[in-house]
PDB file of N, CA and C in Angstrom:
ATOM      1  N   MET A1470       0.880  -0.953   0.031  1.00 82.00           N
ATOM      2  CA  MET A1470      -0.149   0.207   0.302  1.00 82.00           C
ATOM      3  C   MET A1470       0.672   0.945  -0.098  1.00 82.00           C
ATOM      4  N   GLU A1471       1.453   1.469   1.273  1.00 90.00           N
ATOM      5  CA  GLU A1471       2.920   1.820   0.372  1.00 90.00           C
ATOM      6  C   GLU A1471       3.492   2.921  -0.479  1.00 90.00           C
ATOM      7  N   LYS A1472       3.843   1.972  -1.143  1.00 95.00           N
ATOM      8  CA  LYS A1472       4.516   2.179  -2.651  1.00 95.00           C
ATOM      9  C   LYS A1472       3.501   3.387  -3.577  1.00 95.00           C
ATOM     10  N   LEU A1473       2.021   2.755  -3.825  1.00 96.00           N
ATOM     11  CA  LEU A1473       0.884   3.558  -4.328  1.00 96.00           C
ATOM     12  C   LEU A1473       0.781   4.573  -3.549  1.00 96.00           C
ATOM     13  N   GLU A1474       0.673   4.374  -2.448  1.00 96.00           N
ATOM     14  CA  GLU A1474       0.541   6.211  -1.610  1.00 96.00           C
ATOM     15  C   GLU A1474       1.664   7.169  -2.259  1.00 96.00           C
ATOM     16  N   LYS A1475       3.467   6.430  -2.909  1.00 97.00           N
ATOM     17  CA  LYS A1475       4.522   7.215  -2.836  1.00 97.00           C
ATOM     18  C   LYS A1475       4.437   7.472  -4.206  1.00 97.00           C
ATOM     19  N   LEU A1476       3.992   6.788  -4.900  1.00 97.00           N
ATOM     20  CA  LEU A1476       3.613   6.935  -6.647  1.00 97.00           C
ATOM     21  C   LEU A1476       2.241   8.283  -6.697  1.00 97.00           C
ATOM     22  N   LEU A1477       1.331   8.230  -5.753  1.00 97.00           N
ATOM     23  CA  LEU A1477       0.239   9.146  -6.025  1.00 97.00           C
ATOM     24  C   LEU A1477       1.226  10.886  -5.739  1.00 97.00           C
ATOM     25  N   SER A1478       1.813  10.585  -4.533  1.00 97.00           N
ATOM     26  CA  SER A1478       2.328  11.463  -4.595  1.00 97.00           C
ATOM     27  C   SER A1478       3.014  12.494  -4.779  1.00 97.00           C
ATOM     28  N   TYR A1479       3.636  11.582  -6.097  1.00 97.00           N
ATOM     29  CA  TYR A1479       4.410  11.706  -6.550  1.00 97.00           C
ATOM     30  C   TYR A1479       3.617  12.216  -8.003  1.00 97.00           C
ATOM     31  N   VAL A1480       2.646  12.320  -7.635  1.00 97.00           N
ATOM     32  CA  VAL A1480       1.788  12.611  -9.511  1.00 97.00           C
ATOM     33  C   VAL A1480       1.496  13.696  -9.300  1.00 97.00           C
ATOM     34  N   ILE A1481       0.809  13.664  -8.250  1.00 98.00           N
ATOM     35  CA  ILE A1481       0.686  15.046  -7.616  1.00 98.00           C
ATOM     36  C   ILE A1481       0.667  15.658  -7.182  1.00 98.00           C
ATOM     37  N   LYS A1482       2.549  15.975  -6.752  1.00 97.00           N
ATOM     38  CA  LYS A1482       3.931  16.817  -6.098  1.00 97.00           C
ATOM     39  C   LYS A1482       4.061  17.487  -8.016  1.00 97.00           C
ATOM     40  N   GLN A1483       3.345  16.982  -9.483  1.00 97.00           N
ATOM     41  CA  GLN A1483       4.111  17.747  -9.437  1.00 97.00           C
ATOM     42  C   GLN A1483       3.521  17.816 -10.446  1.00 97.00           C
ATOM     43  N   LEU A1484       1.992  18.233 -10.334  1.00 97.00           N
ATOM     44  CA  LEU A1484       0.874  19.523 -10.978  1.00 97.00           C
ATOM     45  C   LEU A1484       0.854  20.465  -9.958  1.00 97.00           C
ATOM     46  N   VAL A1485       1.365  20.480  -8.951  1.00 97.00           N
ATOM     47  CA  VAL A1485       0.791  21.404  -7.960  1.00 97.00           C
ATOM     48  C   VAL A1485       2.170  22.269  -7.329  1.00 97.00           C
ATOM     49  N   ASP A1486       1.565  23.186  -6.613  1.00 96.00           N
ATOM     50  CA  ASP A1486       2.862  24.086  -6.335  1.00 96.00           C
ATOM     51  C   ASP A1486       3.320  23.866  -4.629  1.00 96.00           C
ATOM     52  N   LYS A1487       2.130  23.792  -3.571  1.00 95.00           N
ATOM     53  CA  LYS A1487       1.841  23.588  -2.814  1.00 95.00           C
ATOM     54  C   LYS A1487       2.266  23.201  -2.295  1.00 95.00           C
ATOM     55  N   HIS A1488       3.238  21.781  -2.744  1.00 95.00           N
ATOM     56  CA  HIS A1488       3.853  20.117  -2.235  1.00 95.00           C
ATOM     57  C   HIS A1488       2.817  19.941  -0.408  1.00 95.00           C
ATOM     58  N   GLU A1489       3.275  20.926   0.276  1.00 96.00           N
ATOM     59  CA  GLU A1489       2.728  20.492   1.871  1.00 96.00           C
ATOM     60  C   GLU A1489       1.602  20.676   2.212  1.00 96.00           C
ATOM     61  N   ASP A1490       0.918  21.174   1.483  1.00 96.00           N
ATOM     62  CA  ASP A1490      -0.560  21.188   1.764  1.00 96.00           C
ATOM     63  C   ASP A1490      -1.617  19.771   1.122  1.00 96.00           C
ATOM     64  N   ILE A1491      -0.341  19.385   0.632  1.00 97.00           N
ATOM     65  CA  ILE A1491      -1.526  17.547  -0.213  1.00 97.00           C
ATOM     66  C   ILE A1491      -1.084  16.297   1.161  1.00 97.00           C
ATOM     67  N   ARG A1492      -2.321  16.020   1.108  1.00 97.00           N
ATOM     68  CA  ARG A1492      -3.141  15.348   1.623  1.00 97.00           C
ATOM     69  C   ARG A1492      -3.687  13.780   0.996  1.00 97.00           C
ATOM     70  N   ILE A1493      -3.132  12.548   1.786  1.00 97.00           N
ATOM     71  CA  ILE A1493      -4.214  11.780   0.925  1.00 97.00           C
ATOM     72  C   ILE A1493      -3.958  10.098   1.714  1.00 97.00           C
ATOM     73  N   THR A1494      -5.423  10.206   2.173  1.00 97.00           N
ATOM     74  CA  THR A1494      -5.874   8.930   3.155  1.00 97.00           C
ATOM     75  C   THR A1494      -6.260   8.072   1.944  1.00 97.00           C
ATOM     76  N   TYR A1495      -6.664   7.229   2.779  1.00 97.00           N
ATOM     77  CA  TYR A1495      -6.755   5.876   1.968  1.00 97.00           C
ATOM     78  C   TYR A1495      -7.485   5.038   2.767  1.00 97.00           C
ATOM     79  N   ASP A1496      -8.826   4.231   2.082  1.00 96.00           N
ATOM     80  CA  ASP A1496     -10.345   2.936   2.708  1.00 96.00           C
ATOM     81  C   ASP A1496      -9.409   1.653   2.176  1.00 96.00           C
ATOM     82  N   LEU A1497      -9.382   0.792   3.596  1.00 96.00           N
ATOM     83  CA  LEU A1497      -9.161  -0.370   2.007  1.00 96.00           C
ATOM     84  C   LEU A1497     -10.126  -1.580   2.219  1.00 96.00           C
ATOM     85  N   ILE A1498     -10.429  -2.078   1.241  1.00 96.00           N
ATOM     86  CA  ILE A1498     -12.220  -3.048   1.772  1.00 96.00           C
ATOM     87  C   ILE A1498     -11.558  -4.323   0.628  1.00 96.00           C
ATOM     88  N   ASP A1499     -11.266  -5.156   1.679  1.00 95.00           N
ATOM     89  CA  ASP A1499     -11.131  -6.124   1.024  1.00 95.00           C
ATOM     90  C   ASP A1499      -9.964  -6.174  -0.293  1.00 95.00           C
ATOM     91  N   ASP A1500     -10.009  -6.885  -1.577  1.00 95.00           N
ATOM     92  CA  ASP A1500      -9.027  -6.023  -2.468  1.00 95.00           C
ATOM     93  C   ASP A1500      -9.293  -4.529  -3.285  1.00 95.00           C
ATOM     94  N   THR A1501     -10.116  -3.998  -2.561  1.00 97.00           N
ATOM     95  CA  THR A1501     -10.357  -2.520  -3.660  1.00 97.00           C
ATOM     96  C   THR A1501      -9.591  -0.792  -2.579  1.00 97.00           C
ATOM     97  N   VAL A1502      -8.838  -0.723  -3.279  1.00 97.00           N
ATOM     98  CA  VAL A1502      -8.599  -0.050  -1.796  1.00 97.00           C
ATOM     99  C   VAL A1502      -8.971   1.945  -2.514  1.00 97.00           C
ATOM    100  N   THR A1503      -9.389   2.904  -1.750  1.00 98.00           N
ATOM    101  CA  THR A1503     -10.332   4.139  -2.279  1.00 98.00           C
ATOM    102  C   THR A1503      -9.166   5.117  -2.087  1.00 98.00           C
ATOM    103  N   PHE A1504      -8.528   5.569  -2.335  1.00 98.00           N
ATOM    104  CA  PHE A1504      -7.094   7.215  -2.040  1.00 98.00           C
ATOM    105  C   PHE A1504      -7.810   8.723  -1.841  1.00 98.00           C
ATOM    106  N   LYS A1505      -8.199   9.078  -1.473  1.00 98.00           N
ATOM    107  CA  LYS A1505      -8.800   9.795  -1.214  1.00 98.00           C
ATOM    108  C   LYS A1505      -7.832  10.902  -0.990  1.00 98.00           C
ATOM    109  N   VAL A1506      -7.674  12.233  -2.119  1.00 97.00           N
ATOM    110  CA  VAL A1506      -6.848  13.416  -2.130  1.00 97.00           C
ATOM    111  C   VAL A1506      -7.668  14.562  -2.071  1.00 97.00           C
ATOM    112  N   ASN A1507      -6.751  15.592  -1.660  1.00 97.00           N
ATOM    113  CA  ASN A1507      -6.730  16.663  -0.911  1.00 97.00           C
ATOM    114  C   ASN A1507      -5.462  17.730  -1.149  1.00 97.00           C
ATOM    115  N   VAL A1508      -5.847  18.661  -2.177  1.00 97.00           N
ATOM    116  CA  VAL A1508      -4.462  19.774  -2.250  1.00 97.00           C
ATOM    117  C   VAL A1508      -5.315  21.539  -1.652  1.00 97.00           C
ATOM    118  N   ALA A1509      -4.393  22.266  -2.033  1.00 95.00           N
ATOM    119  CA  ALA A1509      -4.362  23.097  -1.371  1.00 95.00           C
ATOM    120  C   ALA A1509      -5.811  24.104  -1.847  1.00 95.00           C
ATOM    121  N   GLN A1510      -6.132  24.604  -1.285  1.00 94.00           N
ATOM    122  CA  GLN A1510      -7.404  25.433  -1.909  1.00 94.00           C
ATOM    123  C   GLN A1510      -6.980  26.251  -3.665  1.00 94.00           C
ATOM    124  N   GLY A1511      -7.672  26.166  -4.362  1.00 94.00           N
ATOM    125  CA  GLY A1511      -7.284  26.342  -5.391  1.00 94.00           C
ATOM    126  C   GLY A1511      -6.335  25.627  -6.555  1.00 94.00           C
ATOM    127  N   GLU A1512      -5.942  24.980  -6.290  1.00 96.00           N
ATOM    128  CA  GLU A1512      -4.834  24.436  -7.051  1.00 96.00           C
ATOM    129  C   GLU A1512      -6.041  22.095  -7.340  1.00 96.00           C
ATOM    130  N   MET A1513      -7.128  22.747  -7.331  1.00 96.00           N
ATOM    131  CA  MET A1513      -7.390  20.944  -7.627  1.00 96.00           C
ATOM    132  C   MET A1513      -7.774  21.170  -9.299  1.00 96.00           C
ATOM    133  N   GLY A1514      -7.741  21.945  -9.375  1.00 95.00           N
ATOM    134  CA  GLY A1514      -8.564  22.279 -10.672  1.00 95.00           C
ATOM    135  C   GLY A1514      -7.126  21.869 -11.840  1.00 95.00           C
ATOM    136  N   LYS A1515      -5.316  22.059 -11.217  1.00 95.00           N
ATOM    137  CA  LYS A1515      -4.405  21.985 -11.798  1.00 95.00           C
ATOM    138  C   LYS A1515      -4.581  20.044 -11.883  1.00 95.00           C
ATOM    139  N   VAL A1516      -5.089  18.916 -11.086  1.00 96.00           N
ATOM    140  CA  VAL A1516      -5.564  17.909 -10.923  1.00 96.00           C
ATOM    141  C   VAL A1516      -5.893  17.292 -11.225  1.00 96.00           C
ATOM    142  N   ILE A1517      -7.533  18.094 -11.392  1.00 96.00           N
ATOM    143  CA  ILE A1517      -8.481  17.335 -12.492  1.00 96.00           C
ATOM    144  C   ILE A1517      -7.989  18.048 -13.752  1.00 96.00           C
ATOM    145  N   GLY A1518      -7.720  18.922 -14.330  1.00 95.00           N
ATOM    146  CA  GLY A1518      -7.633  18.928 -15.522  1.00 95.00           C
ATOM    147  C   GLY A1518      -8.731  19.071 -16.928  1.00 95.00           C
ATOM    148  N   LYS A1519      -7.605  19.725 -17.063  1.00 95.00           N
ATOM    149  CA  LYS A1519      -9.373  20.448 -19.021  1.00 95.00           C
ATOM    150  C   LYS A1519     -10.054  18.784 -18.869  1.00 95.00           C
ATOM    151  N   ASN A1520     -11.252  18.911 -18.718  1.00 96.00           N
ATOM    152  CA  ASN A1520     -12.455  17.590 -18.854  1.00 96.00           C
ATOM    153  C   ASN A1520     -12.245  16.867 -17.657  1.00 96.00           C
ATOM    154  N   GLY A1521     -11.581  16.636 -17.135  1.00 95.00           N
ATOM    155  CA  GLY A1521     -11.430  15.674 -16.494  1.00 95.00           C
ATOM    156  C   GLY A1521     -10.525  14.355 -16.415  1.00 95.00           C
ATOM    157  N   LEU A1522      -9.315  15.177 -17.948  1.00 97.00           N
ATOM    158  CA  LEU A1522      -8.227  14.433 -18.430  1.00 97.00           C
ATOM    159  C   LEU A1522      -7.235  13.665 -17.315  1.00 97.00           C
ATOM    160  N   THR A1523      -6.541  14.703 -16.850  1.00 97.00           N
ATOM    161  CA  THR A1523      -5.614  14.484 -15.867  1.00 97.00           C
ATOM    162  C   THR A1523      -5.616  13.619 -14.720  1.00 97.00           C
ATOM    163  N   ALA A1524      -7.313  13.495 -14.264  1.00 97.00           N
ATOM    164  CA  ALA A1524      -7.911  12.850 -12.898  1.00 97.00           C
ATOM    165  C   ALA A1524      -7.599  11.472 -14.070  1.00 97.00           C
ATOM    166  N   ASN A1525      -8.342  11.612 -15.053  1.00 97.00           N
ATOM    167  CA  ASN A1525      -9.141   9.891 -15.036  1.00 97.00           C
ATOM    168  C   ASN A1525      -7.348   9.198 -15.676  1.00 97.00           C
ATOM    169  N   ALA A1526      -6.765  10.097 -15.618  1.00 98.00           N
ATOM    170  CA  ALA A1526      -5.090   9.896 -16.514  1.00 98.00           C
ATOM    171  C   ALA A1526      -4.389   9.322 -15.100  1.00 98.00           C
ATOM    172  N   ILE A1527      -4.570   9.618 -13.421  1.00 98.00           N
ATOM    173  CA  ILE A1527      -4.073   9.574 -12.665  1.00 98.00           C
ATOM    174  C   ILE A1527      -4.891   7.976 -12.255  1.00 98.00           C
ATOM    175  N   ARG A1528      -6.074   7.913 -12.403  1.00 97.00           N
ATOM    176  CA  ARG A1528      -6.594   7.023 -12.083  1.00 97.00           C
ATOM    177  C   ARG A1528      -6.128   5.438 -12.945  1.00 97.00           C
ATOM    178  N   GLY A1529      -5.419   5.890 -14.109  1.00 97.00           N
ATOM    179  CA  GLY A1529      -5.798   5.310 -15.350  1.00 97.00           C
ATOM    180  C   GLY A1529      -3.882   4.897 -14.722  1.00 97.00           C
ATOM    181  N   VAL A1530      -3.408   5.355 -13.966  1.00 97.00           N
ATOM    182  CA  VAL A1530      -1.810   4.693 -13.497  1.00 97.00           C
ATOM    183  C   VAL A1530      -1.845   3.693 -12.346  1.00 97.00           C
ATOM    184  N   MET A1531      -2.770   4.516 -11.883  1.00 97.00           N
ATOM    185  CA  MET A1531      -2.960   4.470 -10.034  1.00 97.00           C
ATOM    186  C   MET A1531      -3.881   2.560 -10.666  1.00 97.00           C
ATOM    187  N   GLN A1532      -4.555   2.399 -10.926  1.00 97.00           N
ATOM    188  CA  GLN A1532      -5.459   0.881 -12.015  1.00 97.00           C
ATOM    189  C   GLN A1532      -4.454  -0.075 -11.742  1.00 97.00           C
ATOM    190  N   ALA A1533      -3.377   0.483 -12.977  1.00 97.00           N
ATOM    191  CA  ALA A1533      -2.241   0.052 -13.331  1.00 97.00           C
ATOM    192  C   ALA A1533      -1.416  -0.571 -12.390  1.00 97.00           C
ATOM    193  N   ALA A1534      -1.153   0.178 -12.305  1.00 96.00           N
ATOM    194  CA  ALA A1534       0.275  -0.281 -10.859  1.00 96.00           C
ATOM    195  C   ALA A1534      -0.348  -0.807  -9.908  1.00 96.00           C
ATOM    196  N   GLY A1535      -1.628  -1.268  -8.949  1.00 96.00           N
ATOM    197  CA  GLY A1535      -2.831  -1.844  -8.579  1.00 96.00           C
ATOM    198  C   GLY A1535      -3.106  -3.683  -8.555  1.00 96.00           C
ATOM    199  N   VAL A1536      -2.457  -3.605 -10.126  1.00 95.00           N
ATOM    200  CA  VAL A1536      -2.595  -4.986 -10.233  1.00 95.00           C
ATOM    201  C   VAL A1536      -1.377  -5.600 -10.270  1.00 95.00           C
ATOM    202  N   LYS A1537      -0.135  -5.737  -9.849  1.00 90.00           N
ATOM    203  CA  LYS A1537       0.260  -6.100  -9.821  1.00 90.00           C
ATOM    204  C   LYS A1537       0.503  -6.908  -8.020  1.00 90.00           C
ATOM    205  N   ASP A1538      -0.282  -6.122  -7.736  1.00 91.00           N
ATOM    206  CA  ASP A1538      -0.333  -6.028  -5.706  1.00 91.00           C
ATOM    207  C   ASP A1538      -2.038  -7.194  -5.799  1.00 91.00           C
ATOM    208  N   ARG A1539      -2.746  -7.312  -6.747  1.00 95.00           N
ATOM    209  CA  ARG A1539      -4.221  -8.184  -7.002  1.00 95.00           C
ATOM    210  C   ARG A1539      -5.101  -6.483  -6.288  1.00 95.00           C
ATOM    211  N   LEU A1540      -5.044  -5.342  -6.809  1.00 96.00           N
ATOM    212  CA  LEU A1540      -5.960  -4.601  -5.543  1.00 96.00           C
ATOM    213  C   LEU A1540      -6.649  -3.751  -7.065  1.00 96.00           C
ATOM    214  N   ASN A1541      -7.322  -3.621  -6.581  1.00 97.00           N
ATOM    215  CA  ASN A1541      -8.720  -2.318  -7.693  1.00 97.00           C
ATOM    216  C   ASN A1541      -8.637  -0.937  -6.168  1.00 97.00           C
ATOM    217  N   VAL A1542      -7.984  -0.673  -7.444  1.00 97.00           N
ATOM    218  CA  VAL A1542      -7.176   1.375  -7.212  1.00 97.00           C
ATOM    219  C   VAL A1542      -8.345   2.139  -6.719  1.00 97.00           C
ATOM    220  N   ASN A1543      -9.106   2.999  -6.816  1.00 98.00           N
ATOM    221  CA  ASN A1543      -9.869   4.154  -7.012  1.00 98.00           C
ATOM    222  C   ASN A1543      -9.024   5.248  -6.430  1.00 98.00           C
ATOM    223  N   VAL A1544      -9.406   6.522  -6.163  1.00 98.00           N
ATOM    224  CA  VAL A1544      -9.279   7.421  -6.604  1.00 98.00           C
ATOM    225  C   VAL A1544      -9.642   8.180  -6.792  1.00 98.00           C
ATOM    226  N   GLU A1545     -10.611   9.090  -5.595  1.00 97.00           N
ATOM    227  CA  GLU A1545     -11.258  10.459  -5.062  1.00 97.00           C
ATOM    228  C   GLU A1545     -10.170  12.000  -5.082  1.00 97.00           C
ATOM    229  N   PHE A1546     -11.184  13.208  -5.809  1.00 96.00           N
ATOM    230  CA  PHE A1546     -10.605  13.992  -5.548  1.00 96.00           C
ATOM    231  C   PHE A1546     -11.435  15.020  -4.991  1.00 96.00           C
ATOM    232  N   LEU A1547     -11.181  15.082  -3.521  1.00 94.00           N
ATOM    233  CA  LEU A1547     -11.836  15.774  -2.920  1.00 94.00           C
ATOM    234  C   LEU A1547     -11.898  17.852  -2.063  1.00 94.00           C
ATOM    235  N   ASP A1548     -12.899  17.913  -2.978  1.00 82.00           N
ATOM    236  CA  ASP A1548     -12.399  20.488  -2.997  1.00 82.00           C
ATOM    237  C   ASP A1548     -12.061  20.165  -1.136  1.00 82.00           C
TER     238      ASP A1548
END
C-alpha cells in the first residue's frame, strides 16, 4: 500500500505548487483501495485538468499500478 501511496503523491506533486498541502488518505476494503486526495485551495483544477482528463489519467496509472498487488484502485479528488 505504501508504494501506491508514494506513487500517487509523486504524481500529484508534479501538478501542484504547494506540496505541503497535499493530503492523501485511503480506505482498504477487501481487495479495493480508495485513495482520497486533497490539495491546497485553488489547485484542484490542476489535478482535475481540462474535462477531467488529468484526473482520469491519474486513475488509470493507479489502477495499473494496483494490478501487481491484485488490488482494485480508486482515486477520489476531494475539494
